[in-house]
Coordinates of C-alpha atoms in Angstrom, one line a residue:
M1 CA 308.2 -70.5 50.3
T2 CA 310.4 -67.1 50.2
N3 CA 310.9 -65.9 54.1
Q4 CA 307.5 -64.6 54.0
T5 CA 305.8 -67.9 55.3
A6 CA 304.4 -68.3 58.6
T7 CA 305.3 -68.3 61.6
T8 CA 303.6 -67.9 65.0
T9 CA 304.4 -64.1 66.1
D10 CA 303.4 -61.6 68.0
A11 CA 302.5 -59.2 64.9
K12 CA 298.8 -61.1 64.0
C13 CA 297.9 -60.3 60.9
D14 CA 294.5 -58.3 60.4
I15 CA 293.0 -60.8 58.0
G16 CA 292.5 -63.9 57.0
F17 CA 292.3 -65.0 52.6
I18 CA 291.6 -68.7 52.5
G19 CA 291.4 -69.2 48.0
L20 CA 294.8 -67.3 46.1
G21 CA 292.6 -68.2 42.2
V22 CA 292.3 -65.2 40.2
M23 CA 289.8 -63.8 42.7
G24 CA 291.2 -64.2 45.9
A25 CA 294.6 -63.6 44.7
N26 CA 293.2 -60.0 43.5
L27 CA 291.2 -59.3 46.4
T28 CA 294.0 -60.9 48.9
L29 CA 296.5 -57.9 47.5
N30 CA 293.2 -55.1 46.9
L31 CA 293.4 -55.6 50.9
A32 CA 297.1 -54.7 51.0
D33 CA 296.9 -52.5 48.9
H34 CA 294.5 -50.6 51.6
G35 CA 296.7 -51.1 54.9
Y36 CA 295.1 -54.9 56.0
S37 CA 298.1 -56.9 56.7
V38 CA 296.8 -60.8 55.1
A39 CA 297.2 -64.3 57.1
C40 CA 296.9 -66.1 52.6
F41 CA 296.4 -69.7 52.6
D42 CA 295.6 -71.9 49.5
L43 CA 295.2 -75.9 49.3
D44 CA 297.5 -75.8 46.2
T45 CA 300.7 -74.5 47.6
E46 CA 302.1 -73.0 44.6
K47 CA 299.6 -70.5 44.3
T48 CA 300.6 -69.2 47.3
Q49 CA 304.0 -68.7 46.0
A50 CA 302.4 -67.2 43.5
I51 CA 301.1 -64.6 45.1
L52 CA 303.7 -63.8 48.2
E53 CA 306.1 -62.9 45.2
K54 CA 303.9 -61.0 43.1
D55 CA 303.4 -59.0 46.8
Q56 CA 307.0 -58.7 46.9
A57 CA 307.4 -57.7 43.4
E58 CA 305.1 -55.2 44.9
S59 CA 305.5 -53.9 47.5
G60 CA 309.9 -53.3 46.5
D61 CA 311.8 -52.3 49.6
Q62 CA 308.9 -51.9 51.6
P63 CA 307.5 -54.5 53.9
A64 CA 305.7 -57.3 53.0
R65 CA 302.4 -57.7 53.3
L66 CA 301.1 -60.3 53.1
I67 CA 302.1 -64.0 54.8
G68 CA 301.9 -67.3 53.2
C69 CA 300.5 -69.8 55.7
D70 CA 300.3 -74.1 55.4
S71 CA 297.6 -75.4 57.0
F72 CA 294.2 -73.6 58.6
A73 CA 295.7 -74.4 62.1
D74 CA 299.5 -72.3 60.6
L75 CA 296.5 -69.6 59.5
L76 CA 294.8 -69.2 62.5
S77 CA 297.9 -68.5 64.8
N78 CA 298.6 -65.8 62.1
I79 CA 295.7 -64.0 62.8
A80 CA 294.6 -61.3 65.4
A81 CA 291.8 -62.4 67.6
P82 CA 288.0 -62.0 66.8
H83 CA 289.6 -63.5 63.4
I84 CA 288.3 -62.0 60.1
I85 CA 289.1 -64.7 57.8
M86 CA 287.6 -64.7 53.6
L87 CA 287.0 -67.1 51.3
S88 CA 287.6 -67.5 47.4
V89 CA 286.9 -71.0 46.9
P90 CA 284.1 -73.0 44.3
A91 CA 280.6 -72.7 45.7
G92 CA 278.9 -75.7 46.9
A93 CA 280.6 -78.2 49.0
P94 CA 284.2 -76.4 49.2
V95 CA 283.0 -73.9 51.4
D96 CA 281.4 -76.1 53.4
A97 CA 284.7 -78.3 53.4
V98 CA 287.1 -75.0 54.6
C99 CA 284.1 -74.4 57.4
A100 CA 284.1 -77.6 58.7
Q101 CA 287.8 -77.5 58.7
L102 CA 288.4 -74.1 59.9
I103 CA 286.7 -75.8 63.4
E104 CA 288.1 -78.9 63.3
A105 CA 291.8 -76.6 63.5
G106 CA 289.9 -74.9 66.7
L107 CA 288.4 -72.0 64.7
P108 CA 286.9 -69.4 67.8
R109 CA 283.2 -69.1 67.8
D110 CA 283.4 -65.0 67.6
S111 CA 285.3 -65.1 64.1
I112 CA 283.6 -64.0 61.1
V113 CA 283.7 -65.8 57.8
I114 CA 282.9 -64.3 54.6
D115 CA 282.3 -65.8 51.5
T116 CA 282.9 -64.2 48.6
G117 CA 282.8 -66.3 46.1
N118 CA 279.2 -66.9 43.6
S119 CA 277.2 -68.8 46.3
L120 CA 273.9 -69.9 45.5
W121 CA 271.6 -67.4 47.7
T122 CA 269.6 -70.1 49.3
D123 CA 272.5 -72.1 50.8
S124 CA 274.3 -68.6 52.5
V125 CA 270.7 -68.8 54.3
E126 CA 271.1 -72.3 55.4
R127 CA 275.0 -71.9 56.4
E128 CA 274.0 -68.7 58.5
A129 CA 272.3 -70.7 60.5
R130 CA 273.3 -74.6 60.5
L131 CA 276.7 -73.1 61.5
S132 CA 275.7 -69.9 64.2
K133 CA 277.0 -72.2 66.9
D134 CA 280.3 -72.6 65.8
L135 CA 281.3 -69.5 64.1
V136 CA 280.0 -65.9 62.6
F137 CA 279.2 -67.3 59.0
F138 CA 278.5 -64.0 56.5
S139 CA 278.0 -63.2 52.5
T140 CA 279.4 -61.0 50.4
A141 CA 279.0 -60.9 46.3
V142 CA 281.5 -59.6 44.2
S143 CA 281.4 -58.4 41.5
G144 CA 283.8 -57.0 38.4
G145 CA 285.8 -59.7 37.1
E146 CA 289.0 -59.9 38.2
V147 CA 289.9 -56.5 37.0
G148 CA 287.1 -55.3 40.0
A149 CA 288.5 -57.8 42.4
R150 CA 292.0 -56.3 42.6
F151 CA 291.4 -52.5 42.3
G152 CA 288.2 -52.3 43.3
P153 CA 285.1 -54.2 42.4
S154 CA 281.0 -54.3 43.6
L155 CA 280.4 -55.6 47.0
M156 CA 276.7 -56.9 47.9
P157 CA 277.3 -58.0 51.9
A158 CA 274.0 -59.7 54.1
G159 CA 274.4 -61.8 56.9
N160 CA 274.1 -61.1 60.6
A161 CA 274.0 -56.9 61.1
D162 CA 276.4 -57.4 64.2
A163 CA 279.0 -58.8 62.2
W164 CA 278.4 -56.3 59.3
A165 CA 279.7 -53.2 62.1
R166 CA 283.2 -55.1 62.1
I167 CA 283.7 -55.7 58.5
E168 CA 282.3 -52.7 57.4
P169 CA 285.4 -50.4 57.0
V170 CA 287.2 -53.5 55.2
M171 CA 284.5 -53.5 52.7
N172 CA 284.3 -49.7 52.0
A173 CA 288.2 -49.9 51.9
I174 CA 288.8 -52.4 49.3
A175 CA 285.3 -51.5 47.2
A176 CA 284.7 -49.5 43.7
K177 CA 284.6 -45.5 44.3
V178 CA 282.9 -43.2 42.5
D179 CA 282.7 -39.4 42.6
P180 CA 279.7 -37.8 44.4
T181 CA 278.7 -35.2 42.8
S182 CA 278.5 -36.9 39.1
G183 CA 278.2 -40.5 39.7
L184 CA 281.4 -41.2 37.6
P185 CA 283.6 -44.1 38.6
L186 CA 287.3 -43.1 40.4
E187 CA 289.6 -45.1 39.0
S188 CA 293.5 -46.4 39.0
F189 CA 294.9 -49.6 37.8
E190 CA 297.8 -48.8 40.2
P191 CA 298.8 -51.5 42.7
G192 CA 299.6 -49.9 46.0
K193 CA 298.1 -46.2 45.0
P194 CA 294.9 -47.0 45.6
V195 CA 290.9 -45.0 45.2
T196 CA 290.7 -43.6 48.7
E197 CA 288.1 -40.3 48.2
G198 CA 284.6 -41.3 46.4
E199 CA 281.4 -43.0 47.5
P200 CA 282.4 -46.9 47.7
C201 CA 280.2 -49.0 45.4
V202 CA 279.5 -51.3 48.8
T203 CA 276.0 -51.1 50.5
Y204 CA 274.9 -53.8 53.7
I205 CA 272.2 -55.4 52.0
G206 CA 269.9 -57.1 54.5
P207 CA 269.9 -60.9 56.2
A208 CA 271.9 -63.6 55.1
G209 CA 271.2 -64.6 51.4
S210 CA 269.9 -61.1 50.2
G211 CA 273.5 -60.2 48.9
H212 CA 273.7 -63.4 46.9
Y213 CA 270.4 -62.9 45.8
V214 CA 271.2 -59.6 44.3
K215 CA 274.3 -60.7 42.9
M216 CA 272.0 -63.1 41.2
V217 CA 269.9 -60.7 39.6
H218 CA 272.7 -58.2 38.4
N219 CA 274.5 -61.3 36.9
G220 CA 270.6 -61.8 35.0
I221 CA 270.5 -58.2 34.1
E222 CA 274.1 -58.3 33.0
Y223 CA 273.4 -62.2 30.7
A224 CA 270.7 -59.9 29.2
D225 CA 272.1 -56.7 28.3
M226 CA 275.4 -58.6 26.7
Q227 CA 272.5 -60.6 24.6
L228 CA 270.8 -57.2 23.5
I229 CA 274.5 -56.2 22.2
C230 CA 274.9 -58.8 20.6
E231 CA 271.8 -58.9 18.9
A232 CA 272.6 -55.2 17.8
Y233 CA 275.7 -56.1 16.2
H234 CA 274.8 -58.4 14.1
A235 CA 271.8 -56.9 12.8
M236 CA 274.6 -54.5 11.3
R237 CA 276.5 -57.1 9.9
S238 CA 273.7 -59.3 8.1
T239 CA 271.3 -56.8 7.4
L240 CA 273.6 -53.5 7.2
A241 CA 276.7 -55.5 6.1
M242 CA 278.8 -53.7 8.5
T243 CA 282.2 -55.1 9.5
P244 CA 283.3 -55.5 12.8
A245 CA 285.9 -52.9 13.1
E246 CA 282.9 -50.8 11.7
I247 CA 281.0 -52.1 14.1
A248 CA 283.5 -51.1 16.9
A249 CA 283.5 -47.5 16.0
V250 CA 279.5 -47.5 15.9
F251 CA 280.0 -48.9 19.2
S252 CA 282.8 -46.6 20.1
E253 CA 280.4 -44.0 19.3
W254 CA 277.1 -44.8 21.1
N255 CA 279.6 -45.5 24.4
K256 CA 279.8 -41.8 24.4
G257 CA 276.7 -41.4 25.2
K258 CA 273.3 -42.8 27.0
L259 CA 274.5 -45.7 26.4
N260 CA 277.5 -45.8 27.6
S261 CA 278.4 -48.5 30.1
Y262 CA 281.9 -51.3 30.5
L263 CA 279.9 -53.8 28.9
M264 CA 279.7 -51.6 25.4
E265 CA 283.4 -50.6 25.6
I266 CA 284.6 -54.3 26.0
S267 CA 282.5 -55.2 22.8
A268 CA 284.1 -52.4 21.1
E269 CA 287.4 -53.5 21.9
V270 CA 286.4 -56.9 21.2
L271 CA 285.6 -56.0 17.2
A272 CA 288.8 -54.0 16.8
Q273 CA 290.7 -56.9 17.7
T274 CA 292.8 -58.8 14.6
D275 CA 293.7 -62.5 15.0
A276 CA 297.1 -62.4 15.4
T277 CA 297.4 -65.6 13.4
T278 CA 295.4 -64.9 10.1
D279 CA 295.0 -61.1 10.1
V280 CA 291.2 -61.6 10.1
P281 CA 289.0 -59.7 12.9
L282 CA 289.7 -62.0 16.1
V283 CA 285.4 -62.1 16.4
D284 CA 285.4 -64.3 13.1
M285 CA 287.7 -66.6 14.5
I286 CA 286.2 -67.5 18.2
L287 CA 283.6 -70.1 17.7
D288 CA 279.8 -68.7 18.0
R289 CA 279.2 -71.3 21.3
A290 CA 278.7 -69.4 24.1
G291 CA 279.4 -70.3 27.7
Q292 CA 277.7 -69.8 31.3
K293 CA 277.9 -70.8 34.6
G294 CA 274.7 -70.7 36.2
T295 CA 273.9 -67.2 37.6
G296 CA 272.0 -66.5 34.6
L297 CA 270.0 -69.2 35.0
W298 CA 269.4 -69.0 38.3
T299 CA 268.0 -65.9 38.1
A300 CA 264.9 -66.8 35.5
V301 CA 264.6 -70.3 37.5
G302 CA 264.2 -67.4 41.1
A303 CA 261.4 -64.8 38.3
L304 CA 259.4 -68.1 37.6
E305 CA 259.5 -69.6 40.7
L306 CA 257.9 -65.7 42.4
G307 CA 256.2 -65.1 38.9
S308 CA 258.1 -61.4 38.6
P309 CA 257.9 -61.6 34.5
A310 CA 261.6 -61.6 33.4
Q311 CA 261.7 -62.3 29.8
T312 CA 264.5 -60.6 28.6
I313 CA 266.9 -62.6 30.5
A314 CA 265.1 -65.6 30.4
S315 CA 265.2 -65.2 26.0
A316 CA 268.9 -64.7 26.8
V317 CA 269.8 -67.9 28.9
F318 CA 267.3 -69.5 26.1
A319 CA 270.0 -67.8 23.1
R320 CA 272.6 -69.1 25.5
S321 CA 271.1 -72.7 25.5
L322 CA 270.7 -72.5 21.3
S323 CA 273.9 -71.2 20.6
A324 CA 275.5 -74.9 21.9
L325 CA 273.7 -76.6 19.6
K326 CA 276.4 -76.0 17.1
D327 CA 276.6 -79.0 15.0
E328 CA 272.3 -78.9 14.5
R329 CA 272.6 -75.2 13.4
R330 CA 274.9 -75.5 10.8
V331 CA 273.0 -79.0 9.5
A332 CA 269.5 -76.8 9.5
S333 CA 271.2 -73.3 8.3
Q334 CA 271.7 -75.7 4.9
Q335 CA 268.3 -77.2 4.9
L336 CA 265.8 -74.5 6.7
S337 CA 265.0 -71.3 4.3
G338 CA 265.2 -67.5 5.5
P339 CA 264.4 -64.1 3.7
V340 CA 267.5 -62.7 1.9
A341 CA 268.9 -59.1 3.4
A342 CA 267.8 -56.7 0.5
P343 CA 270.9 -53.7 -0.1
V344 CA 270.6 -50.8 1.2
S345 CA 271.7 -47.0 0.7
E346 CA 274.4 -45.1 2.7
E347 CA 271.9 -42.9 3.7
E348 CA 269.5 -45.9 4.7
K349 CA 272.2 -47.4 6.5
A350 CA 272.2 -44.3 8.6
V351 CA 268.7 -44.4 10.2
A352 CA 269.2 -48.0 10.9
I353 CA 272.2 -47.4 12.7
S354 CA 270.0 -44.5 14.8
Q355 CA 267.1 -46.9 15.3
L356 CA 269.6 -49.8 16.3
E357 CA 270.8 -47.4 19.1
Q358 CA 267.3 -46.8 20.5
A359 CA 266.6 -50.4 20.4
L360 CA 269.3 -51.6 22.3
Y361 CA 269.3 -48.4 24.9
C362 CA 264.7 -48.9 25.6
S363 CA 265.6 -52.8 25.6
K364 CA 268.2 -52.8 28.6
I365 CA 266.2 -49.9 30.1
C366 CA 263.2 -53.4 30.3
A367 CA 265.5 -56.0 31.1
Y368 CA 266.6 -53.7 34.3
A369 CA 263.3 -53.0 35.0
Q370 CA 262.7 -56.5 34.9
G371 CA 265.7 -57.5 37.6
F372 CA 264.4 -54.8 39.6
Q373 CA 260.6 -56.0 39.7
L374 CA 263.0 -59.4 40.3
M375 CA 264.5 -58.2 43.3
A376 CA 261.3 -56.6 45.1
T377 CA 259.2 -59.9 44.4
A378 CA 262.1 -61.6 46.2
S379 CA 262.2 -58.9 49.2
N380 CA 258.7 -58.5 49.9
T381 CA 258.8 -62.5 49.6
H382 CA 261.5 -62.7 52.4
N383 CA 261.1 -59.5 54.4
W384 CA 264.5 -58.1 53.3
N385 CA 263.4 -54.6 52.7
L386 CA 266.0 -53.8 49.9
N387 CA 266.8 -50.6 49.2
F388 CA 267.1 -49.9 45.3
A389 CA 269.0 -46.5 45.4
E390 CA 271.7 -48.2 47.4
I391 CA 272.1 -51.0 45.3
A392 CA 271.5 -49.1 41.6
K393 CA 274.3 -46.1 43.4
I394 CA 276.6 -49.7 44.6
W395 CA 276.2 -51.1 40.7
R396 CA 278.1 -47.2 39.2
A397 CA 281.2 -48.5 39.3
G398 CA 283.2 -51.9 39.8
C399 CA 280.6 -54.3 38.6
I400 CA 280.3 -55.7 34.8
I401 CA 277.2 -54.1 34.0
R402 CA 278.3 -50.9 35.4
A403 CA 277.1 -47.9 33.4
V404 CA 276.1 -43.8 33.5
F405 CA 272.5 -45.3 33.0
L406 CA 272.9 -46.8 36.3
Q407 CA 272.7 -42.9 37.9
S408 CA 269.5 -42.0 36.7
I409 CA 267.9 -45.4 38.2
T410 CA 269.4 -44.5 41.4
D411 CA 267.8 -40.9 40.8
A412 CA 264.5 -42.3 39.8
F413 CA 264.0 -45.0 43.2
E414 CA 265.9 -42.1 45.6
K415 CA 262.5 -39.9 44.2
D416 CA 260.6 -42.6 44.9
S417 CA 261.9 -45.8 47.2
Q418 CA 258.1 -47.3 46.5
L419 CA 258.7 -47.2 42.6
S420 CA 257.1 -50.7 41.0
N421 CA 258.8 -50.6 38.1
L422 CA 261.4 -48.7 36.4
L423 CA 258.4 -48.2 33.2
L424 CA 256.4 -45.7 35.5
D425 CA 259.2 -43.2 36.7
P426 CA 258.5 -40.7 35.0
F427 CA 262.4 -40.2 33.4
F428 CA 262.5 -43.5 31.8
N429 CA 258.9 -43.4 30.6
E430 CA 259.9 -40.4 28.4
Q431 CA 262.7 -41.7 27.1
I432 CA 260.4 -44.9 25.8
A433 CA 258.4 -42.4 24.1
E434 CA 260.4 -40.3 22.8
Y435 CA 262.4 -43.6 21.3
Q436 CA 259.9 -46.8 21.2
S437 CA 259.4 -46.0 17.1
D438 CA 262.9 -46.1 16.4
W439 CA 263.0 -49.8 18.8
R440 CA 260.0 -50.9 16.7
Q441 CA 261.3 -50.2 13.3
A442 CA 264.8 -52.0 14.7
I443 CA 263.3 -54.7 15.7
A444 CA 260.6 -55.3 12.7
K445 CA 263.2 -54.7 10.1
A446 CA 265.5 -57.3 11.4
T447 CA 262.7 -59.9 12.1
I448 CA 262.0 -59.1 7.6
A449 CA 265.1 -60.1 7.5
G450 CA 265.4 -63.1 9.0
V451 CA 268.0 -62.1 11.8
P452 CA 266.9 -63.4 15.4
C453 CA 266.9 -60.7 18.2
P454 CA 265.6 -62.8 21.1
A455 CA 265.9 -60.4 23.3
M456 CA 265.0 -57.5 22.0
M457 CA 261.4 -58.9 20.8
S458 CA 261.3 -60.3 24.7
A459 CA 262.1 -56.9 26.2
L460 CA 259.4 -54.9 23.3
S461 CA 256.7 -57.5 23.9
Y462 CA 257.2 -56.6 27.9
Y463 CA 256.7 -53.8 27.4
D464 CA 254.0 -53.8 25.4
S465 CA 252.4 -56.5 27.9
Y466 CA 253.1 -54.0 31.1
R467 CA 251.3 -51.3 29.4
T468 CA 248.0 -53.3 28.4
D469 CA 245.2 -52.7 30.0
V470 CA 243.1 -56.0 29.3
L471 CA 245.6 -59.3 27.9
P472 CA 244.2 -62.5 26.6
A473 CA 244.6 -63.6 30.0
N474 CA 241.0 -63.4 30.0
L475 CA 240.4 -66.2 27.5
L476 CA 243.3 -68.7 29.6
Q477 CA 241.6 -68.8 32.1
G478 CA 238.2 -69.1 30.6
Q479 CA 240.7 -72.4 28.9
R480 CA 242.0 -73.6 31.7
D481 CA 237.9 -73.5 33.7
Y482 CA 236.6 -75.1 30.5
F483 CA 239.4 -78.3 30.7
G484 CA 240.4 -78.0 34.5
A485 CA 237.4 -76.2 36.3
H486 CA 240.0 -74.0 37.8
T487 CA 237.5 -71.4 38.3
Y488 CA 237.5 -67.3 37.3
Q489 CA 237.0 -63.8 38.4
R490 CA 234.3 -62.0 37.5
V491 CA 235.5 -58.2 36.4
D492 CA 231.7 -56.9 37.8
K493 CA 232.3 -58.8 41.3
P494 CA 234.6 -58.4 44.3
A495 CA 237.7 -60.1 42.8
E496 CA 238.0 -62.6 46.1
E497 CA 235.0 -64.7 44.3
A498 CA 235.1 -67.3 41.9
Y499 CA 233.0 -68.4 39.3
H500 CA 233.1 -71.9 37.4
T501 CA 230.9 -72.3 34.8
Q502 CA 229.6 -75.8 34.1
W503 CA 230.5 -76.2 30.7
S504 CA 228.9 -80.1 29.9
T505 CA 225.7 -79.1 31.6
P506 CA 222.9 -78.0 28.6
G507 CA 222.7 -74.2 28.8
R508 CA 226.5 -73.8 31.0
P509 CA 225.3 -72.8 34.4
E510 CA 227.4 -70.6 36.0
V511 CA 227.7 -71.2 39.5
K512 CA 230.1 -69.1 42.4
V513 CA 232.2 -71.5 43.8

């Protein structure tokens, strides 16, 4: 290593950092940009060396901000007490292994160990309880990818409230910032010159596990948002015969209005990119098989477990699963027939593009409504007392789903903290009412042309189901009672009473159970 290799001195570092992969290295440099000295360690010494060299290059003639350590004991000896140590290691067993090795190396009991990885929320709950005799385990979910980690992520911290009081200044410093008046991001991507003004995109979420749960739902919404954009793209290519470059121009235009978001911005950039090897649109050279790391699946499973409808998020997860069946789809495309899209005039194309814009917007409202409804159900179930206005605020910058749209969600929950569903907020109610005809037309046109739009369809179905006073679940309950004697409630009797029709008995008498 360079001369920044750790040696035990009287000058102790403010923070320890373990795990110097892409996210860990960028979070470490972010800390350094905000004036924190960091003792860092990775099992891969090359990663430690790489970040020391990068720090040296960025610091120039200034004193080095980082110290590289060769072991857990070395790390502990170079951090000021009471210790604050951040982890950026793979979720699961690696987190447990690092905690065990820190304890073995002599970690003081009042030390705070902060997990910044994508851990399953139940693991965070279990770890805080299990490790409480040896250390203070805390978790801070991080969103924003490598750029966000380096220059300002959205942070969702949760755990011991006393620990939060100690680490809050650190989290406030490194988080993304927004203008308090406009709600728009304040951004700087120059090393050593961080944004220090504005509202930080971090808020204490609540007890252990709640932060990672909120991040999990964030990622579920992200899945839905991405899929919805992809469906708009697919409809334009298949029904309007538009090129990637033409669609990129439309997305760029949409990004100037109510659909302004990071995901819309990068979608336009991807579609505008030409492949250097073939000189064709890069998107046409990318295999249509989507990957996933599990957080969208966790959200869908969590929604099913709590009985909270989140079908647009689930549809987005299933869309990725279906995309993975590439070989089967290739065969099926040669054997299964479908309609052929009819040619459209330029006037019809302009109308269709406008309808798709509104369909994307309305579907997005429903996806967010489902995500916040799921968080509300989890909050009530686990007594977390989540603050949804604050959650929407911290997603306005730094995270992957950052969008101007989130200011409207913040406003909705600030006006009514007990709002049961975003669709019932006057602003979003009016937006859906104004644009739902276009939403329906866009989906109908895609369906008639044989273009799949599962997320948009599920969003519209969610909206129509939520606004319907009487659903066919009455027939469903009759079916359940018929084959399984599962009973039912009557509309003319108290809700706590259950009834069963004796279907196999002559006359089929009804009995109160």
